[in-house]
Coordinates of C-alpha atoms in Angstrom, one line a residue:
X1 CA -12.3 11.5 -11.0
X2 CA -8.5 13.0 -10.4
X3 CA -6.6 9.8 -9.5
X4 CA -3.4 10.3 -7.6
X5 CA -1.4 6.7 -8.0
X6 CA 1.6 6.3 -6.2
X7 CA 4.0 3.2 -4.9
X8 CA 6.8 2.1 -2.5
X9 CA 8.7 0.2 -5.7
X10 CA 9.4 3.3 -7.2
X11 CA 8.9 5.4 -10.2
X12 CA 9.6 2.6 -13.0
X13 CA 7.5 -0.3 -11.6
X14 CA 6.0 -2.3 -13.8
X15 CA 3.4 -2.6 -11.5
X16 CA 2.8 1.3 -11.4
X17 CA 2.6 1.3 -14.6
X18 CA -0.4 -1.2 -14.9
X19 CA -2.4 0.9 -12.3
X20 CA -1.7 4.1 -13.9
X21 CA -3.0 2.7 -17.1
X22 CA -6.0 1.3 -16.2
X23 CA -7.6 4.4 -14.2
X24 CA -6.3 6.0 -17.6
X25 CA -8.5 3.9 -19.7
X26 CA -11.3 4.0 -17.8
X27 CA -11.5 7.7 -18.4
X28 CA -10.1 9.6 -15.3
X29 CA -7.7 12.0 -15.2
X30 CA -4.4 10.5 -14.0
X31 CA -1.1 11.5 -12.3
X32 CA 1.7 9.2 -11.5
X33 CA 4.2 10.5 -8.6
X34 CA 6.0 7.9 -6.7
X35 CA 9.5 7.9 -5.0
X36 CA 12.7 8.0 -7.7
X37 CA 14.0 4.7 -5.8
X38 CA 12.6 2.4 -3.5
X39 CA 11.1 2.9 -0.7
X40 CA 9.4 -0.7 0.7
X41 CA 9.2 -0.8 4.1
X42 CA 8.8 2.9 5.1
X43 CA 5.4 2.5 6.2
X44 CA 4.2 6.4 6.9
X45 CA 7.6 8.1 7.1
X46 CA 7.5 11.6 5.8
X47 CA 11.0 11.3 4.9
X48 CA 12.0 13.5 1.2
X49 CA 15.8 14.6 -0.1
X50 CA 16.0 18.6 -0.7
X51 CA 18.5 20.0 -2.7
X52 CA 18.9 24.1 -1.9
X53 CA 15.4 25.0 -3.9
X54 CA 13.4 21.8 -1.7
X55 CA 11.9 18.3 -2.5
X56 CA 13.6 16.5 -5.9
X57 CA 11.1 16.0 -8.4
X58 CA 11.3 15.4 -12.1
X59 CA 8.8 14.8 -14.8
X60 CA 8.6 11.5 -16.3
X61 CA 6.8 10.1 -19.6
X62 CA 4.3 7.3 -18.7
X63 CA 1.7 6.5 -21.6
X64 CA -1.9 6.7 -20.8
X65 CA -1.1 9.6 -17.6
X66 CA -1.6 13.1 -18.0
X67 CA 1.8 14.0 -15.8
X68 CA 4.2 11.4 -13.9
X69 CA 6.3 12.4 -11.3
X70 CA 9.8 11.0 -9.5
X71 CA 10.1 12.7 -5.9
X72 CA 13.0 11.9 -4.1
X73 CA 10.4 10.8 -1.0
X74 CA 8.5 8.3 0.4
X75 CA 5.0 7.2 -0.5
X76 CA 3.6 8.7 2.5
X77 CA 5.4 12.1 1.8
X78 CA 4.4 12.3 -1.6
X79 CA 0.4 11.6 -0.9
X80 CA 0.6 14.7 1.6
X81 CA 2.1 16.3 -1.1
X82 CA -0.5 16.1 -3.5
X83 CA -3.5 16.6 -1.1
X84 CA -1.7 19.8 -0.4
X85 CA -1.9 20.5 -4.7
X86 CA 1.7 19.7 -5.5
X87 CA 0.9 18.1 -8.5
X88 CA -2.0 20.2 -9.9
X89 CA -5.4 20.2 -8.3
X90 CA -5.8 17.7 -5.4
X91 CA -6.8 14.1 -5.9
X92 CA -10.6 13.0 -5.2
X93 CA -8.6 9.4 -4.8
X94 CA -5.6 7.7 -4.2
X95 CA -4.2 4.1 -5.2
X96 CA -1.7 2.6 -4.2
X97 CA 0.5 -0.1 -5.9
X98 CA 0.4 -2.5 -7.7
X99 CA 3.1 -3.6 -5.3
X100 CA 5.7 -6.5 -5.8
X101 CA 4.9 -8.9 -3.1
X102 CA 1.9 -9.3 -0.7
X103 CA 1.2 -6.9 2.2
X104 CA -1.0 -9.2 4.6
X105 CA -1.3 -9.5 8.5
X106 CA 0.6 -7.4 11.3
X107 CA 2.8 -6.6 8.7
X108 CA 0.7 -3.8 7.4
X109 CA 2.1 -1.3 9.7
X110 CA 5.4 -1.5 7.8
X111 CA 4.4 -0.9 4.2
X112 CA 4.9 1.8 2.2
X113 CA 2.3 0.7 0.4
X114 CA -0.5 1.0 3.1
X115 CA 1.3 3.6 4.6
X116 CA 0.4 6.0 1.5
X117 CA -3.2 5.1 1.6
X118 CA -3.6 5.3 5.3
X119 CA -1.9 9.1 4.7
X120 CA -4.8 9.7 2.1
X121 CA -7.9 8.8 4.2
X122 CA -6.1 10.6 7.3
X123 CA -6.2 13.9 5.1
X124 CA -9.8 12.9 3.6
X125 CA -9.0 11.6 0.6
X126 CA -10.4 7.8 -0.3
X127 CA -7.4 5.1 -0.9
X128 CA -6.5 1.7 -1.5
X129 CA -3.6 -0.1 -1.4
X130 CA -3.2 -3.2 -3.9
X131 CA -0.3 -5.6 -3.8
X132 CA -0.1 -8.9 -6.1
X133 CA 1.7 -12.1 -4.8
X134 CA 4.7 -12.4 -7.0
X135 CA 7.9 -13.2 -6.1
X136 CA 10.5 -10.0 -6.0
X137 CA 12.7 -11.5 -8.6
X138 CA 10.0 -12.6 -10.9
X139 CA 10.3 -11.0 -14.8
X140 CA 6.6 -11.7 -15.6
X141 CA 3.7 -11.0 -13.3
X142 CA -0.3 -10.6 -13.6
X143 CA -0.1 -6.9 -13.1
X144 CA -3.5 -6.2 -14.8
X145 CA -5.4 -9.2 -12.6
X146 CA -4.6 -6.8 -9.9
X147 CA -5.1 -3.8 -11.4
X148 CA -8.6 -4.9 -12.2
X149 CA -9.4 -6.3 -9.2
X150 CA -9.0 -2.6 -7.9
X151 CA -11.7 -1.4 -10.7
X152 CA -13.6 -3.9 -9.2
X153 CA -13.8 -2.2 -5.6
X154 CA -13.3 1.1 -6.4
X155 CA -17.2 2.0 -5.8
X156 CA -16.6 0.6 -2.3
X157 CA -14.3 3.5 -1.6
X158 CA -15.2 5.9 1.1
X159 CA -13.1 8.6 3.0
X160 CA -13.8 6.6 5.9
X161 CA -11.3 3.8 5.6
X162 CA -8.5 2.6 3.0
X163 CA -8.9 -0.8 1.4
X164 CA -5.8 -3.3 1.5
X165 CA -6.1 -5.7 -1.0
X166 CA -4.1 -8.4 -2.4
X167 CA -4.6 -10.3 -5.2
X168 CA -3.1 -14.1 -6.1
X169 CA -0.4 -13.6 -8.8
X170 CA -2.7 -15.1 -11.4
X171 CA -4.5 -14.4 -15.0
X172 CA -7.9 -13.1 -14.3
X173 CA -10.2 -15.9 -15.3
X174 CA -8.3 -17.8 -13.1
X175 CA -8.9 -15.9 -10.0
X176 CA -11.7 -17.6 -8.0
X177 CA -13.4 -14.4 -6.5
X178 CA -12.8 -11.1 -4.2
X179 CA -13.4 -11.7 -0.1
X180 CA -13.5 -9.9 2.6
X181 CA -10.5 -11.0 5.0
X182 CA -9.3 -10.3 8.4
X183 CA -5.7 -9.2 8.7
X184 CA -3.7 -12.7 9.4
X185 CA -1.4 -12.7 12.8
X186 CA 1.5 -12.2 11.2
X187 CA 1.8 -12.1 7.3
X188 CA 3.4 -14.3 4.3
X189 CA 7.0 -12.8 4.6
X190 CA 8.4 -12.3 8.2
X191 CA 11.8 -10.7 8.7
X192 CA 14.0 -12.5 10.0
X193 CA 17.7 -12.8 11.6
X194 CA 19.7 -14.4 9.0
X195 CA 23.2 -14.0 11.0
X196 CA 24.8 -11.9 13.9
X197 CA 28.7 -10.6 14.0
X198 CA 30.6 -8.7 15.9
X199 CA 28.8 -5.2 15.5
X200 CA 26.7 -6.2 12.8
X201 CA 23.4 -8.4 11.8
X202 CA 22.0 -9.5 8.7
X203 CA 18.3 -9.4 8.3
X204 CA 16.1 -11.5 5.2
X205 CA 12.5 -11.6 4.0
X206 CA 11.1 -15.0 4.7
X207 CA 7.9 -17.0 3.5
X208 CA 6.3 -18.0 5.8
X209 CA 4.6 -21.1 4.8
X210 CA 1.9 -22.6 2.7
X211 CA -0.4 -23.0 6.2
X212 CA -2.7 -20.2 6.9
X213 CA -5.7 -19.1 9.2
X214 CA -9.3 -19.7 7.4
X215 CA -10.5 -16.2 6.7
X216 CA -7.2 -14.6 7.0
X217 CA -6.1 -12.2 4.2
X218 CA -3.3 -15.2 4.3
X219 CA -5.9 -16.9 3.8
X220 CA -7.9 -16.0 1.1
X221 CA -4.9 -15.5 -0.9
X222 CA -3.5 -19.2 -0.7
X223 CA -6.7 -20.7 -1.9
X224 CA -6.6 -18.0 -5.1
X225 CA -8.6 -15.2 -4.2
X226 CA -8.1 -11.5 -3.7
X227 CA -8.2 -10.5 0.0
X228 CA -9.8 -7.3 1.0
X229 CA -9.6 -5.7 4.5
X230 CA -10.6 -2.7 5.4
X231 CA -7.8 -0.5 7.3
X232 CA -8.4 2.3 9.5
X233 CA -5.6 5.4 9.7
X234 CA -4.5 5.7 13.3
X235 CA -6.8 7.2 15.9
X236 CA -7.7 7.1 19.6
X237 CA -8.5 3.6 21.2
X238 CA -11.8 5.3 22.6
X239 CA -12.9 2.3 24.0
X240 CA -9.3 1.5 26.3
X241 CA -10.0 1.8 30.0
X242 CA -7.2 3.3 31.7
X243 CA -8.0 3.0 35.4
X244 CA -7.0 5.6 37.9
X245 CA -6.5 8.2 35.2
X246 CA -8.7 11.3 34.7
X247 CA -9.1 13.0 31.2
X248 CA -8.9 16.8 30.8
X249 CA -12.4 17.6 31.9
X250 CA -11.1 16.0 35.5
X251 CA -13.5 13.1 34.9
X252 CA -12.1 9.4 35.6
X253 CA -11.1 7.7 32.3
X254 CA -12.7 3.7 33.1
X255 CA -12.0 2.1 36.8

Protein backbone atom coordinates (compact mmCIF):
# COMPACT_ATOMS: atom_id res chain seq x y z
CA UNK A 1 0.00 0.00 0.00
CA UNK A 2 0.91 4.02 -0.45
CA UNK A 3 1.09 5.04 3.21
CA UNK A 4 0.59 8.70 3.81
CA UNK A 5 2.07 9.32 7.67
CA UNK A 6 1.64 12.53 9.13
CA UNK A 7 1.63 14.15 12.83
CA UNK A 8 0.64 17.19 15.00
CA UNK A 9 4.47 17.19 16.74
CA UNK A 10 5.94 18.15 13.68
CA UNK A 11 8.30 17.20 10.98
CA UNK A 12 11.31 15.99 13.36
CA UNK A 13 9.40 13.75 15.84
CA UNK A 14 10.87 11.03 17.05
CA UNK A 15 7.74 9.51 17.07
CA UNK A 16 7.13 10.16 13.22
CA UNK A 17 10.04 8.75 12.68
CA UNK A 18 9.23 5.36 14.31
CA UNK A 19 5.97 5.12 12.27
CA UNK A 20 7.40 6.08 9.05
CA UNK A 21 9.98 3.32 9.56
CA UNK A 22 7.94 0.59 10.33
CA UNK A 23 5.30 0.93 7.28
CA UNK A 24 8.82 1.17 5.53
CA UNK A 25 9.98 -2.10 6.65
CA UNK A 26 7.13 -3.88 6.17
CA UNK A 27 7.29 -3.20 2.48
CA UNK A 28 4.90 -0.26 1.52
CA UNK A 29 5.66 2.64 -0.18
CA UNK A 30 6.02 5.50 2.29
CA UNK A 31 5.75 9.32 2.42
CA UNK A 32 6.29 11.44 5.39
CA UNK A 33 4.62 15.09 5.31
CA UNK A 34 3.71 16.66 8.53
CA UNK A 35 3.59 20.37 9.66
CA UNK A 36 7.38 22.28 9.88
CA UNK A 37 6.38 23.16 13.67
CA UNK A 38 3.94 22.08 15.98
CA UNK A 39 0.70 21.93 15.61
CA UNK A 40 -1.06 19.90 18.84
CA UNK A 41 -4.26 20.96 19.50
CA UNK A 42 -5.50 22.09 16.05
CA UNK A 43 -7.92 19.32 15.83
CA UNK A 44 -9.23 19.65 11.97
CA UNK A 45 -8.17 23.21 11.19
CA UNK A 46 -7.32 23.70 7.58
CA UNK A 47 -5.01 26.31 8.57
CA UNK A 48 -1.42 26.49 6.03
CA UNK A 49 1.31 29.65 5.70
CA UNK A 50 1.61 30.77 1.82
CA UNK A 51 4.39 32.66 0.67
CA UNK A 52 3.56 34.48 -2.96
CA UNK A 53 3.88 30.94 -5.01
CA UNK A 54 1.34 29.09 -2.11
CA UNK A 55 1.69 26.43 0.79
CA UNK A 56 5.54 26.19 2.28
CA UNK A 57 6.84 22.89 1.73
CA UNK A 58 10.30 21.53 1.73
CA UNK A 59 11.85 18.14 1.20
CA UNK A 60 13.29 16.46 4.03
CA UNK A 61 15.76 13.22 4.40
CA UNK A 62 14.02 10.52 6.56
CA UNK A 63 15.68 6.95 6.28
CA UNK A 64 13.55 4.12 5.33
CA UNK A 65 10.74 6.84 3.26
CA UNK A 66 10.61 7.28 -0.18
CA UNK A 67 9.94 11.31 0.09
CA UNK A 68 9.40 13.41 3.52
CA UNK A 69 7.83 16.54 3.49
CA UNK A 70 7.64 19.84 5.96
CA UNK A 71 4.38 21.94 5.13
CA UNK A 72 3.91 24.94 6.83
CA UNK A 73 0.18 23.52 7.80
CA UNK A 74 -1.74 21.62 9.99
CA UNK A 75 -2.20 17.89 10.02
CA UNK A 76 -5.68 18.16 8.86
CA UNK A 77 -4.54 20.50 5.84
CA UNK A 78 -1.83 18.38 4.88
CA UNK A 79 -4.05 14.93 4.63
CA UNK A 80 -6.40 16.96 2.25
CA UNK A 81 -3.48 17.75 0.55
CA UNK A 82 -2.35 14.49 -0.31
CA UNK A 83 -5.73 12.91 -1.08
CA UNK A 84 -5.89 15.61 -3.53
CA UNK A 85 -2.09 14.12 -4.99
CA UNK A 86 0.17 16.70 -3.54
CA UNK A 87 2.63 14.42 -2.71
CA UNK A 88 2.63 12.04 -5.67
CA UNK A 89 -0.16 9.60 -6.23
CA UNK A 90 -2.82 9.58 -3.38
CA UNK A 91 -2.60 7.44 -0.28
CA UNK A 92 -4.68 4.06 -0.03
CA UNK A 93 -4.03 4.94 3.90
CA UNK A 94 -3.23 7.27 6.37
CA UNK A 95 -1.49 7.11 9.95
CA UNK A 96 -1.25 9.27 12.25
CA UNK A 97 1.30 9.74 15.03
CA UNK A 98 3.03 8.31 16.92
CA UNK A 99 2.08 11.26 19.06
CA UNK A 100 3.78 12.54 22.37
CA UNK A 101 1.18 12.12 24.99
CA UNK A 102 -2.24 10.23 25.01
CA UNK A 103 -5.33 11.42 23.09
CA UNK A 104 -8.25 9.76 25.15
CA UNK A 105 -11.91 10.82 26.12
CA UNK A 106 -13.83 14.15 25.04
CA UNK A 107 -10.64 15.36 24.31
CA UNK A 108 -10.48 13.83 20.98
CA UNK A 109 -12.20 16.68 19.28
CA UNK A 110 -9.10 18.83 19.96
CA UNK A 111 -6.26 16.77 18.48
CA UNK A 112 -4.42 17.22 15.69
CA UNK A 113 -3.78 13.95 15.79
CA UNK A 114 -7.41 12.54 15.27
CA UNK A 115 -8.14 15.49 13.48
CA UNK A 116 -5.89 14.27 10.46
CA UNK A 117 -7.34 10.76 10.44
CA UNK A 118 -10.93 11.87 10.82
CA UNK A 119 -9.91 14.23 7.54
CA UNK A 120 -8.72 10.94 5.77
CA UNK A 121 -11.86 8.70 6.23
CA UNK A 122 -14.07 11.96 5.54
CA UNK A 123 -12.31 11.98 1.98
CA UNK A 124 -12.41 8.01 1.81
CA UNK A 125 -9.24 7.22 2.74
CA UNK A 126 -8.75 4.54 5.82
CA UNK A 127 -6.75 6.22 9.01
CA UNK A 128 -5.58 5.78 12.39
CA UNK A 129 -4.46 7.83 14.85
CA UNK A 130 -1.80 6.36 17.38
CA UNK A 131 -0.57 8.29 20.49
CA UNK A 132 1.89 6.63 23.19
CA UNK A 133 1.61 7.73 26.93
CA UNK A 134 4.85 9.49 27.53
CA UNK A 135 5.33 12.43 29.25
CA UNK A 136 6.11 15.73 26.83
CA UNK A 137 9.52 16.24 28.35
CA UNK A 138 10.52 12.68 28.35
CA UNK A 139 14.16 11.98 26.15
CA UNK A 140 13.39 8.20 25.83
CA UNK A 141 10.08 6.66 24.83
CA UNK A 142 8.72 3.16 23.48
CA UNK A 143 8.08 4.61 20.08
CA UNK A 144 8.28 1.21 18.29
CA UNK A 145 5.69 -0.54 21.05
CA UNK A 146 3.37 1.85 19.52
CA UNK A 147 4.34 1.68 16.25
CA UNK A 148 3.65 -1.96 16.26
CA UNK A 149 0.69 -2.00 17.92
CA UNK A 150 -0.56 -0.01 14.72
CA UNK A 151 0.84 -3.16 12.47
CA UNK A 152 -1.19 -5.00 14.65
CA UNK A 153 -4.58 -3.35 13.64
CA UNK A 154 -3.90 -2.20 10.44
CA UNK A 155 -6.06 -5.18 8.81
CA UNK A 156 -8.93 -3.79 10.80
CA UNK A 157 -8.87 -0.61 8.75
CA UNK A 158 -11.76 0.27 6.75
CA UNK A 159 -12.87 3.58 4.95
CA UNK A 160 -15.67 3.47 7.19
CA UNK A 161 -14.18 4.83 10.45
CA UNK A 162 -10.60 5.95 11.80
CA UNK A 163 -9.12 4.07 14.69
CA UNK A 164 -7.74 6.08 17.82
CA UNK A 165 -5.43 4.17 19.62
CA UNK A 166 -3.22 4.60 22.49
CA UNK A 167 -0.68 2.61 23.67
CA UNK A 168 0.98 2.45 27.42
CA UNK A 169 4.52 3.94 27.14
CA UNK A 170 6.00 0.53 27.61
CA UNK A 171 8.57 -2.13 25.84
CA UNK A 172 6.43 -4.56 23.91
CA UNK A 173 6.64 -7.71 25.86
CA UNK A 174 5.53 -5.84 28.54
CA UNK A 175 2.32 -4.67 27.05
CA UNK A 176 -0.58 -6.84 28.45
CA UNK A 177 -2.82 -6.80 25.20
CA UNK A 178 -4.94 -4.49 22.57
CA UNK A 179 -8.81 -3.65 23.75
CA UNK A 180 -11.46 -2.29 22.47
CA UNK A 181 -12.33 0.92 24.66
CA UNK A 182 -14.98 3.46 24.92
CA UNK A 183 -13.88 7.13 24.76
CA UNK A 184 -13.50 8.14 28.69
CA UNK A 185 -15.72 11.38 29.85
CA UNK A 186 -13.07 13.45 29.83
CA UNK A 187 -9.35 12.34 29.05
CA UNK A 188 -5.80 12.00 31.09
CA UNK A 189 -4.75 15.73 30.53
CA UNK A 190 -7.50 18.44 30.98
CA UNK A 191 -6.66 22.08 30.38
CA UNK A 192 -6.89 23.98 32.90
CA UNK A 193 -6.86 27.80 34.30
CA UNK A 194 -3.54 28.10 35.89
CA UNK A 195 -3.94 32.05 36.69
CA UNK A 196 -6.05 35.14 35.61
CA UNK A 197 -4.69 39.03 35.33
CA UNK A 198 -5.80 41.93 34.27
CA UNK A 199 -6.39 41.26 30.42
CA UNK A 200 -4.65 38.05 30.43
CA UNK A 201 -4.94 34.10 31.58
CA UNK A 202 -2.63 31.38 31.75
CA UNK A 203 -3.76 28.05 30.61
CA UNK A 204 -1.71 24.30 31.58
CA UNK A 205 -2.11 20.72 30.65
CA UNK A 206 -3.10 18.70 33.68
CA UNK A 207 -3.15 14.95 34.56
CA UNK A 208 -5.80 13.99 35.56
CA UNK A 209 -5.35 11.23 37.86
CA UNK A 210 -4.49 7.66 38.36
CA UNK A 211 -8.57 6.83 38.80
CA UNK A 212 -10.37 5.84 35.70
CA UNK A 213 -13.70 4.44 34.37
CA UNK A 214 -13.49 0.43 33.68
CA UNK A 215 -13.60 0.10 29.93
CA UNK A 216 -12.57 3.52 29.22
CA UNK A 217 -9.74 4.17 26.77
CA UNK A 218 -8.47 5.82 30.29
CA UNK A 219 -8.97 2.81 31.24
CA UNK A 220 -7.40 0.39 29.43
CA UNK A 221 -4.38 2.40 29.32
CA UNK A 222 -3.81 2.62 33.19
CA UNK A 223 -3.88 -1.08 33.61
CA UNK A 224 -1.09 -1.40 30.51
CA UNK A 225 -2.94 -2.03 27.51
CA UNK A 226 -3.44 -0.32 24.24
CA UNK A 227 -6.92 1.23 23.89
CA UNK A 228 -8.65 1.12 20.60
CA UNK A 229 -11.83 3.11 19.70
CA UNK A 230 -13.30 3.44 16.80
CA UNK A 231 -14.06 7.25 15.70
CA UNK A 232 -16.51 8.31 13.25
CA UNK A 233 -15.78 11.78 11.05
CA UNK A 234 -18.62 14.17 11.59
CA UNK A 235 -22.02 13.59 10.16
CA UNK A 236 -25.73 14.09 10.66
CA UNK A 237 -27.27 12.94 14.10
CA UNK A 238 -29.99 11.03 11.91
CA UNK A 239 -31.56 9.76 14.75
CA UNK A 240 -32.11 13.56 16.82
CA UNK A 241 -35.80 14.42 17.00
CA UNK A 242 -36.30 17.96 16.57
CA UNK A 243 -39.96 18.52 17.22
CA UNK A 244 -41.96 21.10 15.50
CA UNK A 245 -39.49 21.31 12.59
CA UNK A 246 -40.15 20.04 9.08
CA UNK A 247 -37.25 18.89 6.72
CA UNK A 248 -37.07 20.00 3.10
CA UNK A 249 -39.57 17.57 1.61
CA UNK A 250 -42.14 19.59 4.13
CA UNK A 251 -42.46 16.41 6.25
CA UNK A 252 -42.28 16.88 10.19
CA UNK A 253 -38.70 15.94 11.50
CA UNK A 254 -39.85 13.73 15.02
CA UNK A 255 -42.80 15.21 17.44
Amino acid sequence: MRILVTNDDGIDSPGLHALAAWAARAGHEVVVAAPVEESSGSSAALLAVEDGEGIQMQERGIDGTVAAFAVSATPAFIVLLATRGAFGPPPDLVLSGVNRGPNTGAAVLHSGTVGAALTAVANGCPAMAVSLDVAPDALEANWDTAAEVAADLLPLLTGLFALNVNVPDVEAGALRGIRRAHLAEFGMVQMTLREQGEGFVRMSLEQVGEVAEPGSDDGWLLDGYAAVTPLFPPGEAADVELPGLVDTAGEHVGG
